[in-house]
Amino acid sequence: ILNVEQSPQSLHVQEGDSTNFTCSFPSSNFYALHWYRWETAKSPEALFVMTLNGDEKKKGRISATLNTKEGYSYLYIKGSQPEDSATYLCAFPHGSSNTGKLIFGQGTTLQVKP
Amino acid sequence: DAGITQSPRHKVTETGTPVTLRCHQTENHRYMYWYRQDPGHGLRLIHYSYGVKDTDKGEVSDGYSVSRSKTEDFLLTLESATSSQTSVYFCAISRLGTHNNDGYTFGSGTRLTVV
C-alpha cells in the first residue's frame, strides 16, 4: 500500500517564527505531489501541485520544494502568523492512470501563538 | 465552496438504514471523488469517478456504492448504514486529474452519525 508520511505530526511556534515540515513519498513512478491547507471547521484548500524535480513554488509567505529522486517535499512558512494555524496535508497520486486515487498523508498541524 | 455543494450537511440515521449523500458541481469538471475523514486516519478515498457512468473503488469502498448519471452529480450510498460509517464525508472535484497542475476543490463536508 502506498505510504505518504508527514513529519512532524504537530508543531507549535510563536508568531514571527519561520517553520518547515516534511512530506515523504515513494520515489519511484512519480507523477505529482500535492499540498493542501486545512483550517479547522473548513475544507482543505489546494496550495501547490508540483510535478518536476527541483520545482519550487511560492504563495505569499508559504513556499514548497520538491526532490523526486529522494522522495521528499518541504513546506516552508516564513514569519508565521496566527492565521497560518491549520493542518497541512500532502498527497500523492496512486497509480499510473490519471484518474484519481490521491493518497493523503496524515498531516502536520501547525499552531501559531500570538 | 464555490462551484461544489454537498447535501445534506448533517445527518443522523439508524443502523441498517440506507443513506445517500449528494455532491453537486457547477464547474463541469471531469473527475469527482468521495473521501471520509476519521481521527487517526486522515482522508481516505472511498470511490471516485472519471466521467459519467465511469467509477472505481478507492481504499475503503466496502459498504459503499456510487453513481454518476450526469457530469454535475456524484452520489454516495451507504446500502445499510453501520456505526463504523459514522464520519465526515468530503466530496472533491478536479478538472485535470491528479497528475497535472490541478489540485482538488473540496466541498464543505457532510457529518454523518449512525446510531
PDB file of C-alpha atoms in Angstrom, chain B residues 11-93:
ATOM      1  CA  LYS B  11     -27.453  13.674   9.090  1.00  0.00           C
ATOM      2  CA  VAL B  12     -28.275  11.277  11.878  1.00  0.00           C
ATOM      3  CA  THR B  13     -29.528   7.881  10.803  1.00  0.00           C
ATOM      4  CA  GLU B  14     -30.222   4.498  12.337  1.00  0.00           C
ATOM      5  CA  THR B  15     -28.139   1.387  11.870  1.00  0.00           C
ATOM      6  CA  GLY B  16     -29.340  -0.676   8.930  1.00  0.00           C
ATOM      7  CA  THR B  17     -30.985   2.140   7.000  1.00  0.00           C
ATOM      8  CA  PRO B  18     -29.808   3.214   3.534  1.00  0.00           C
ATOM      9  CA  VAL B  19     -28.338   6.692   3.217  1.00  0.00           C
ATOM     10  CA  THR B  20     -27.460   8.727   0.126  1.00  0.00           C
ATOM     11  CA  LEU B  21     -25.139  11.716   0.141  1.00  0.00           C
ATOM     12  CA  ARG B  22     -25.083  14.069  -2.792  1.00  0.00           C
ATOM     13  CA  CYS B  23     -22.248  16.048  -4.330  1.00  0.00           C
ATOM     14  CA  HIS B  24     -23.190  18.658  -6.912  1.00  0.00           C
ATOM     15  CA  GLN B  25     -20.754  20.713  -9.003  1.00  0.00           C
ATOM     16  CA  THR B  26     -21.246  23.555 -11.415  1.00  0.00           C
ATOM     17  CA  GLU B  27     -17.646  23.560 -12.738  1.00  0.00           C
ATOM     18  CA  ASN B  28     -18.130  20.866 -15.400  1.00  0.00           C
ATOM     19  CA  HIS B  29     -15.054  19.049 -14.033  1.00  0.00           C
ATOM     20  CA  ARG B  30     -14.499  15.519 -15.235  1.00  0.00           C
ATOM     21  CA  TYR B  31     -13.184  13.979 -12.008  1.00  0.00           C
ATOM     22  CA  MET B  32     -15.111  13.610  -8.758  1.00  0.00           C
ATOM     23  CA  TYR B  33     -14.143  11.877  -5.508  1.00  0.00           C
ATOM     24  CA  TRP B  34     -15.615  10.829  -2.189  1.00  0.00           C
ATOM     25  CA  TYR B  35     -13.398  10.766   0.915  1.00  0.00           C
ATOM     26  CA  ARG B  36     -14.070  10.100   4.549  1.00  0.00           C
ATOM     27  CA  GLN B  37     -12.225  11.784   7.383  1.00  0.00           C
ATOM     28  CA  ASP B  38     -11.668   9.983  10.667  1.00  0.00           C
ATOM     29  CA  PRO B  39      -9.377  10.793  13.612  1.00  0.00           C
ATOM     30  CA  GLY B  40      -6.092   8.952  13.254  1.00  0.00           C
ATOM     31  CA  HIS B  41      -6.752   8.073   9.627  1.00  0.00           C
ATOM     32  CA  GLY B  42      -6.836  11.400   7.837  1.00  0.00           C
ATOM     33  CA  LEU B  43      -8.598  11.493   4.482  1.00  0.00           C
ATOM     34  CA  ARG B  44      -9.281   8.122   2.852  1.00  0.00           C
ATOM     35  CA  LEU B  45     -10.649   7.626  -0.640  1.00  0.00           C
ATOM     36  CA  ILE B  46     -13.952   5.737  -0.867  1.00  0.00           C
ATOM     37  CA  HIS B  47     -14.831   5.911  -4.575  1.00  0.00           C
ATOM     38  CA  TYR B  48     -14.045   8.163  -7.490  1.00  0.00           C
ATOM     39  CA  SER B  49     -15.384   8.969 -10.921  1.00  0.00           C
ATOM     40  CA  TYR B  50     -13.514   9.849 -14.103  1.00  0.00           C
ATOM     41  CA  GLY B  51     -16.588  10.535 -16.215  1.00  0.00           C
ATOM     42  CA  VAL B  52     -20.307   9.958 -16.494  1.00  0.00           C
ATOM     43  CA  LYS B  53     -21.007   6.343 -15.528  1.00  0.00           C
ATOM     44  CA  ASP B  54     -17.260   5.741 -15.041  1.00  0.00           C
ATOM     45  CA  THR B  55     -16.459   4.979 -11.415  1.00  0.00           C
ATOM     46  CA  ASP B  56     -13.937   2.949  -9.485  1.00  0.00           C
ATOM     47  CA  LYS B  57     -13.184   1.907  -5.932  1.00  0.00           C
ATOM     48  CA  GLY B  58     -10.842   3.618  -3.537  1.00  0.00           C
ATOM     49  CA  GLU B  59      -9.094   2.228  -0.478  1.00  0.00           C
ATOM     50  CA  VAL B  60     -12.166   1.970   1.801  1.00  0.00           C
ATOM     51  CA  SER B  61     -15.037   1.132  -0.549  1.00  0.00           C
ATOM     52  CA  ASP B  62     -16.669  -1.762   1.353  1.00  0.00           C
ATOM     53  CA  GLY B  63     -20.257  -0.900   2.303  1.00  0.00           C
ATOM     54  CA  TYR B  64     -20.476   1.993  -0.151  1.00  0.00           C
ATOM     55  CA  SER B  65     -21.688   2.399  -3.710  1.00  0.00           C
ATOM     56  CA  VAL B  66     -21.672   5.393  -6.034  1.00  0.00           C
ATOM     57  CA  SER B  67     -23.412   6.602  -9.122  1.00  0.00           C
ATOM     58  CA  ARG B  68     -22.753   9.340 -11.631  1.00  0.00           C
ATOM     59  CA  SER B  69     -25.500   9.658 -14.198  1.00  0.00           C
ATOM     60  CA  LYS B  70     -24.585  13.202 -15.185  1.00  0.00           C
ATOM     61  CA  THR B  71     -21.448  15.323 -15.006  1.00  0.00           C
ATOM     62  CA  GLU B  72     -22.620  17.534 -12.175  1.00  0.00           C
ATOM     63  CA  ASP B  73     -23.805  14.932  -9.646  1.00  0.00           C
ATOM     64  CA  PHE B  74     -21.918  12.205  -7.790  1.00  0.00           C
ATOM     65  CA  LEU B  75     -23.960  10.225  -5.285  1.00  0.00           C
ATOM     66  CA  LEU B  76     -22.565   8.151  -2.437  1.00  0.00           C
ATOM     67  CA  THR B  77     -24.864   5.483  -0.992  1.00  0.00           C
ATOM     68  CA  LEU B  78     -24.452   3.541   2.211  1.00  0.00           C
ATOM     69  CA  GLU B  79     -26.545   0.470   1.467  1.00  0.00           C
ATOM     70  CA  SER B  80     -27.106  -0.414   5.130  1.00  0.00           C
ATOM     71  CA  ALA B  81     -25.503   2.078   7.483  1.00  0.00           C
ATOM     72  CA  THR B  82     -23.308   0.827  10.319  1.00  0.00           C
ATOM     73  CA  SER B  83     -21.813   2.668  13.282  1.00  0.00           C
ATOM     74  CA  SER B  84     -18.350   2.327  11.713  1.00  0.00           C
ATOM     75  CA  GLN B  85     -19.560   4.593   8.919  1.00  0.00           C
ATOM     76  CA  THR B  86     -20.040   7.489  11.316  1.00  0.00           C
ATOM     77  CA  SER B  87     -17.659  10.020   9.823  1.00  0.00           C
ATOM     78  CA  VAL B  88     -17.275  13.291   7.981  1.00  0.00           C
ATOM     79  CA  TYR B  89     -17.590  12.776   4.241  1.00  0.00           C
ATOM     80  CA  PHE B  90     -15.916  15.119   1.763  1.00  0.00           C
ATOM     81  CA  CYS B  91     -16.547  15.364  -1.942  1.00  0.00           C
ATOM     82  CA  ALA B  92     -13.832  16.775  -4.195  1.00  0.00           C
ATOM     83  CA  ILE B  93     -13.595  17.700  -7.859  1.00  0.00           C
TER      84      ILE B  93
END
